[in-house]
Short mmCIF file of C-alpha atoms in Angstrom, two decimals:
data_model
loop_
_atom_site.label_atom_id
_atom_site.label_comp_id
_atom_site.label_asym_id
_atom_site.label_seq_id
_atom_site.Cartn_x
_atom_site.Cartn_y
_atom_site.Cartn_z
CA MET A 821 -80.33 0.27 -0.64
CA ILE A 822 -78.44 -1.14 2.42
CA THR A 823 -74.92 0.56 3.47
CA GLU A 824 -72.74 -1.56 5.67
CA GLY A 825 -69.40 0.48 6.57
CA TRP A 826 -67.56 1.66 3.09
CA VAL A 827 -70.02 -1.03 1.28
CA VAL A 828 -73.52 -0.21 -0.64
CA THR A 829 -75.56 -2.39 -2.12
CA VAL A 830 -78.45 -1.57 -4.10
CA ALA A 831 -81.87 -3.62 -5.55
CA SER A 832 -83.82 -2.07 -8.07
CA VAL A 833 -86.98 -2.73 -9.93
CA GLY A 834 -88.96 0.00 -12.31
CA ASP A 835 -87.37 3.33 -12.92
CA SER A 836 -86.14 5.03 -10.18
CA ARG A 837 -82.75 5.49 -10.07
CA CYS A 838 -79.55 5.45 -7.49
CA ILE A 839 -76.30 7.17 -8.56
CA LEU A 840 -72.91 7.24 -6.61
CA GLU A 841 -70.65 10.66 -6.95
CA PRO A 842 -67.45 9.20 -4.79
CA SER A 843 -65.23 12.06 -3.36
CA GLU A 844 -62.71 10.86 -5.94
CA GLY A 845 -64.91 12.03 -8.64
CA GLY A 846 -66.99 10.42 -11.57
CA ILE A 847 -70.30 8.74 -11.47
CA TYR A 848 -71.40 5.34 -10.75
CA TYR A 849 -74.87 4.04 -11.80
CA LEU A 850 -76.17 1.64 -8.73
CA SER A 851 -79.67 0.93 -10.29
CA ALA A 852 -80.90 -0.26 -13.68
CA ASP A 853 -83.77 1.13 -15.72
CA HIS A 854 -86.45 -1.34 -16.47
CA ARG A 855 -88.46 1.14 -18.70
CA LEU A 856 -89.44 -0.77 -22.15
CA GLU A 857 -88.46 2.35 -23.82
CA SER A 858 -85.15 2.40 -23.32
CA ASN A 859 -84.14 -1.29 -22.09
CA GLU A 860 -83.89 -3.36 -25.28
CA GLU A 861 -82.66 -6.42 -23.46
CA GLU A 862 -86.00 -6.54 -21.31
CA ARG A 863 -88.23 -5.95 -24.57
CA VAL A 864 -86.74 -8.90 -26.09
CA ARG A 865 -87.06 -11.12 -22.86
CA ILE A 866 -90.64 -10.26 -22.86
CA THR A 867 -91.26 -11.30 -26.53
CA SER A 868 -89.52 -14.17 -26.51
CA SER A 869 -91.51 -15.40 -23.38
CA GLY A 870 -94.89 -14.81 -25.40
CA GLY A 871 -95.67 -11.65 -24.41
CA GLU A 872 -96.03 -8.41 -26.36
CA VAL A 873 -94.29 -4.95 -26.28
CA GLY A 874 -96.25 -2.06 -28.09
CA ARG A 875 -97.59 1.64 -27.89
CA LEU A 876 -101.25 2.27 -26.87
CA ASN A 877 -103.52 2.22 -29.99
CA THR A 878 -106.34 4.82 -30.29
CA GLY A 879 -107.64 3.65 -32.93
CA GLY A 880 -107.39 3.81 -36.52
CA GLY A 881 -103.78 2.43 -36.38
CA THR A 882 -102.48 5.59 -34.29
CA GLU A 883 -100.17 4.62 -31.60
CA VAL A 884 -99.21 7.05 -28.67
CA GLY A 885 -97.31 7.32 -25.40
CA PRO A 886 -94.17 5.00 -24.09
CA LEU A 887 -93.73 1.39 -25.14
CA ARG A 888 -95.83 -1.05 -23.02
CA CYS A 889 -96.15 -4.53 -21.95
CA TRP A 890 -99.23 -6.43 -22.86
CA PRO A 891 -101.47 -7.84 -21.26
CA GLY A 892 -101.24 -5.31 -18.61
CA GLY A 893 -100.34 -2.02 -20.33
CA LEU A 894 -97.18 -1.37 -17.90
CA CYS A 895 -94.39 0.74 -19.29
CA LEU A 896 -91.96 -1.15 -17.24
CA SER A 897 -90.59 -4.81 -17.29
CA ARG A 898 -90.18 -5.11 -13.43
CA SER A 899 -91.83 -3.85 -10.63
CA ILE A 900 -93.30 -4.73 -7.14
CA GLY A 901 -96.96 -4.51 -5.95
CA ASP A 902 -98.38 -4.58 -9.57
CA MET A 903 -100.51 -8.03 -9.31
CA ASP A 904 -102.68 -7.22 -12.13
CA VAL A 905 -100.55 -6.61 -15.09
CA GLY A 906 -99.66 -10.25 -16.49
CA GLU A 907 -96.94 -12.51 -15.84
CA PHE A 908 -94.25 -10.72 -17.87
CA ILE A 909 -93.88 -8.06 -15.39
CA VAL A 910 -91.63 -9.59 -12.92
CA PRO A 911 -90.10 -8.21 -9.26
CA VAL A 912 -86.82 -9.97 -9.98
CA PRO A 913 -84.10 -7.12 -9.14
CA HIS A 914 -81.18 -5.64 -10.54
CA VAL A 915 -78.54 -6.04 -7.66
CA LYS A 916 -75.61 -4.02 -7.52
CA GLN A 917 -72.92 -3.66 -4.75
CA VAL A 918 -69.76 -1.45 -4.63
CA LYS A 919 -67.27 -0.44 -2.12
CA LEU A 920 -66.19 3.25 -1.44
CA SER A 921 -63.01 4.41 -0.91
CA THR A 922 -62.39 5.73 2.65
CA ALA A 923 -62.94 9.31 1.12
CA GLY A 924 -66.48 8.62 1.22
CA GLY A 925 -68.89 9.70 -1.55
CA ARG A 926 -72.42 11.20 -2.09
CA ILE A 927 -75.63 8.73 -2.99
CA ILE A 928 -78.48 10.23 -4.90
CA LEU A 929 -81.87 8.21 -4.98
CA SER A 930 -84.71 9.58 -6.66
CA SER A 931 -88.04 8.54 -8.53
CA ASP A 932 -88.70 8.98 -12.14
CA GLY A 933 -90.39 12.38 -11.58
CA VAL A 934 -86.54 13.77 -10.84
CA TRP A 935 -84.93 12.07 -13.69
CA ASP A 936 -87.15 13.07 -16.46
CA ALA A 937 -86.33 16.54 -15.64
CA LEU A 938 -82.45 16.46 -14.83
CA SER A 939 -79.52 14.66 -15.65
CA ALA A 940 -77.16 12.79 -12.95
CA GLU A 941 -74.92 15.35 -13.68
CA MET A 942 -77.19 18.26 -13.28
CA ALA A 943 -78.94 16.50 -10.00
CA LEU A 944 -75.21 16.39 -8.35
CA ASP A 945 -74.38 19.76 -9.48
CA CYS A 946 -77.29 21.75 -8.33
CA CYS A 947 -76.86 20.89 -4.74
CA ARG A 948 -73.20 20.58 -4.16
CA GLY A 949 -71.96 21.91 -0.94
CA MET A 950 -75.20 21.54 0.62
CA SER A 951 -76.35 19.12 3.96
CA PRO A 952 -78.17 15.95 2.38
CA GLU A 953 -81.61 17.21 3.69
CA ALA A 954 -81.34 20.47 1.98
CA ALA A 955 -79.71 18.48 -0.97
CA ALA A 956 -82.75 16.57 -1.54
CA THR A 957 -85.34 19.26 -1.14
CA HIS A 958 -83.55 21.30 -3.56
CA ILE A 959 -83.44 18.69 -6.12
CA VAL A 960 -86.93 18.13 -6.19
CA LYS A 961 -87.12 21.67 -6.47
CA GLU A 962 -85.20 22.00 -9.50
CA SER A 963 -86.97 18.95 -11.19
CA VAL A 964 -90.46 20.36 -10.51
CA GLN A 965 -89.47 23.93 -12.12
CA ALA A 966 -87.93 22.30 -14.98
CA LYS A 967 -90.74 20.35 -16.18
CA GLY A 968 -93.74 20.66 -13.39
CA LEU A 969 -95.23 18.37 -11.26
CA ARG A 970 -96.00 15.21 -13.75
CA ASP A 971 -95.29 12.25 -11.83
CA ASP A 972 -94.01 10.89 -8.49
CA THR A 973 -91.09 13.29 -7.84
CA THR A 974 -89.20 11.93 -4.54
CA CYS A 975 -85.57 12.37 -3.33
CA ILE A 976 -83.10 10.86 -0.79
CA VAL A 977 -79.49 12.23 -0.39
CA ILE A 978 -76.87 10.43 1.56
CA ASP A 979 -73.61 11.33 2.28
CA ILE A 980 -71.32 8.70 3.26
CA LEU A 981 -68.29 10.34 5.27
CA PRO A 982 -64.76 9.60 5.74
CA GLN A 983 -63.85 8.62 9.40
CA GLU A 984 -62.77 11.38 11.33
CA LYS A 985 -58.84 11.58 12.35
CA PRO A 986 -58.50 10.31 16.17
CA PRO A 987 -56.76 12.91 18.70
CA THR A 988 -53.07 13.16 18.57
CA SER A 989 -52.97 12.31 22.07
CA VAL A 990 -54.90 8.76 21.71
CA LEU A 991 -52.85 7.90 18.66
CA THR A 992 -49.48 8.47 20.46
CA GLN A 993 -50.50 6.39 23.59
CA LYS A 994 -48.61 3.07 23.03
CA LYS A 995 -47.59 0.51 25.43
CA PRO A 996 -43.68 -0.48 25.67
CA VAL A 997 -42.89 -3.21 23.34
CA LYS A 998 -39.58 -5.12 24.55
CA GLY A 999 -37.18 -7.92 23.30
CA MET A 1000 -38.03 -10.03 20.11
CA LEU A 1001 -41.72 -8.08 19.36
CA LYS A 1002 -39.73 -4.57 19.56
CA SER A 1003 -37.46 -5.94 16.84
CA ILE A 1004 -40.38 -7.58 14.55
CA PHE A 1005 -42.73 -4.35 14.75
CA ARG A 1006 -40.53 -1.63 14.99
CA LYS A 1007 -40.77 0.74 11.99
CA LYS A 1008 -38.62 3.24 10.37
CA SER A 1009 -39.26 6.87 11.61
CA SER A 1010 -40.37 8.06 7.94
CA GLU A 1011 -43.00 5.18 7.84
CA SER A 1012 -44.44 5.56 11.11
CA SER A 1013 -44.76 9.34 10.92
CA SER A 1014 -47.04 9.22 7.86
CA PHE A 1015 -48.79 5.88 8.85
CA ILE A 1016 -51.72 7.78 10.67
CA ASP A 1017 -52.27 10.31 7.57
CA LYS A 1018 -52.30 7.41 5.27
CA GLU A 1019 -55.10 5.59 6.87
CA TYR A 1020 -57.16 8.19 7.60
CA LEU A 1021 -56.81 10.69 4.33
CA GLU A 1022 -55.34 8.75 1.48
CA SER A 1023 -58.39 7.82 -1.11
CA ASP A 1024 -58.74 4.78 -2.87
CA VAL A 1025 -61.11 3.87 -5.66
CA VAL A 1026 -64.58 2.62 -5.88
CA GLN A 1027 -64.78 -1.32 -6.09
CA GLU A 1028 -67.46 -2.70 -7.90
CA LEU A 1029 -67.94 -6.25 -5.73
CA TYR A 1030 -70.97 -7.56 -7.45
CA GLU A 1031 -73.64 -7.28 -10.08
CA GLU A 1032 -76.55 -9.31 -11.44
CA GLY A 1033 -79.42 -8.38 -13.60
CA SER A 1034 -80.82 -11.67 -15.11
CA ALA A 1035 -84.72 -12.05 -14.66
CA MET A 1036 -84.23 -15.64 -14.80
CA LEU A 1037 -84.92 -17.26 -11.60
CA SER A 1038 -83.32 -20.50 -12.20
CA GLU A 1039 -80.02 -18.33 -12.77
CA ARG A 1040 -80.57 -16.40 -9.65
CA LEU A 1041 -81.02 -19.23 -7.67
CA GLU A 1042 -78.40 -21.58 -8.33
CA THR A 1043 -75.41 -21.40 -6.08
CA LYS A 1044 -72.21 -23.42 -4.92
CA TYR A 1045 -73.18 -22.02 -1.26
CA PRO A 1046 -74.96 -24.72 0.58
CA LEU A 1047 -78.30 -24.63 -0.11
CA CYS A 1048 -79.49 -25.98 3.20
CA ASN A 1049 -77.91 -22.68 4.68
CA MET A 1050 -79.70 -20.25 2.60
CA PHE A 1051 -83.47 -21.56 2.03
CA LYS A 1052 -85.75 -23.71 4.42
CA PRO A 1053 -86.84 -26.82 2.86
CA PHE A 1054 -90.64 -25.98 3.33
CA THR A 1055 -90.58 -22.32 2.30
CA CYS A 1056 -90.61 -20.43 -1.25
CA ALA A 1057 -87.44 -19.41 -2.01
CA VAL A 1058 -89.09 -16.11 -3.58
CA CYS A 1059 -92.14 -15.27 -1.77
CA GLN A 1060 -91.26 -17.05 1.50
CA VAL A 1061 -94.72 -18.39 1.92
CA GLU A 1062 -94.81 -21.87 3.57
CA ILE A 1063 -95.51 -24.86 1.40
CA LYS A 1064 -96.37 -28.30 2.57
CA PRO A 1065 -93.99 -31.23 1.83
CA GLY A 1066 -94.03 -32.46 -1.31
CA GLU A 1067 -95.97 -29.31 -2.89
CA GLY A 1068 -92.49 -27.35 -3.39
CA ILE A 1069 -91.32 -27.56 -7.11
CA SER A 1070 -87.40 -27.55 -7.19
CA ILE A 1071 -85.76 -24.99 -9.62
CA HIS A 1072 -84.06 -27.80 -10.62
CA GLU A 1073 -87.00 -29.41 -12.23
CA GLY A 1074 -86.81 -29.75 -15.91
CA VAL A 1075 -83.19 -28.77 -16.23
CA PRO A 1076 -81.75 -30.45 -19.55
CA ASN A 1077 -78.09 -31.17 -18.03
CA PRO A 1078 -78.51 -31.01 -14.10
CA GLY A 1079 -75.31 -32.58 -13.30
CA ARG A 1080 -75.15 -33.40 -9.78
CA LEU A 1081 -78.38 -31.53 -9.30
CA ARG A 1082 -81.71 -33.22 -8.68
CA PRO A 1083 -85.26 -32.24 -8.80
CA SER A 1084 -85.07 -33.16 -4.96
CA TYR A 1085 -82.65 -30.69 -4.29
CA GLY A 1086 -83.67 -27.32 -3.19
CA PRO A 1087 -84.46 -24.30 -3.45
CA PHE A 1088 -88.31 -24.85 -3.78
CA LEU A 1089 -90.67 -22.71 -5.14
CA CYS A 1090 -94.63 -22.68 -4.69
CA PRO A 1091 -96.95 -23.41 -7.24
CA SER A 1092 -97.63 -19.43 -8.02
CA CYS A 1093 -93.98 -18.69 -8.07
CA GLN A 1094 -93.39 -21.88 -10.53
CA GLU A 1095 -95.87 -20.25 -12.63
CA LYS A 1096 -94.17 -17.04 -12.77
CA LYS A 1097 -90.75 -18.59 -13.31
CA GLU A 1098 -92.10 -20.64 -16.36
CA ALA A 1099 -93.71 -17.29 -17.68
CA MET A 1100 -90.21 -15.78 -17.59
CA GLU A 1101 -88.18 -18.38 -19.10
CA GLY A 1102 -90.73 -18.89 -21.82
CA LYS A 1103 -92.40 -21.85 -20.55
CA ARG A 1104 -96.04 -20.66 -20.45
CA THR A 1105 -98.48 -22.98 -18.81
CA SER A 1106 -101.32 -22.60 -21.18
CA ASP A 1107 -98.93 -23.03 -24.22
CA ARG A 1108 -97.75 -26.64 -22.69
CA LEU A 1109 -101.79 -27.56 -22.09
CA SER A 1110 -102.81 -26.41 -25.50
CA SER A 1111 -100.00 -28.47 -27.02
CA GLY A 1112 -100.78 -31.43 -24.95
CA SER A 1113 -104.35 -31.40 -25.83
CA ASP A 1114 -104.03 -31.59 -29.75
#
């Protein structure tokens, strides 16, 4: 998560969750849940790419536990750092960006141990009026009391606060304006008296600036922005490993209708990330090799 002024950007994989309660009220979910049990879109992505989704089979046809991706057995469809779970578990994050009003708000970022025990409303209500530090500790305590310590239970609370109203003495110190400039910038007394209050006290609404959740690298990396300004020509656009000239594979390789885009155009992927991209798009290397040998 990145905060810059009133703008909050969240990139998420897995089943941790980030929620926002603006000062105006309401709840905004800034992350996506990549649990296979609850995300039908991700289940379809995996099965259409050649993977399998099912529960753990204990023998005799008995299945237990949550839905998992096979090979690997992970109950999530996206994660970071799980190198041994197969090609269908991808690290491509869901990204959402919002802009808060000048009234600010509260953000709660917690792992699944919290959300297995508390709803978003419960988490927000149980810590209302507390400082961020005290609120995070209290949310963890409430979740452990509700279901015990069964999983990672971590919480971070961030308050984005409104700007403080500057002292009146500072605001009233104005340089004299004469002649034409005075007539241009002169305001009615009713407007000028309320201008400062509006700037610092009036609430706006939360604006949703951007959201992208596709796991397809070919969609995520396509852009109208000059690619030379975003990606180095001899660096993998995903893992940032250096690649030798001629070894990089363009994301436009094999595109049916490339238009103006050519395979010689970047951004480029290393062979490992290209295999991952093909698996995510249902173009498994093993399938191509087997079909070519027939």
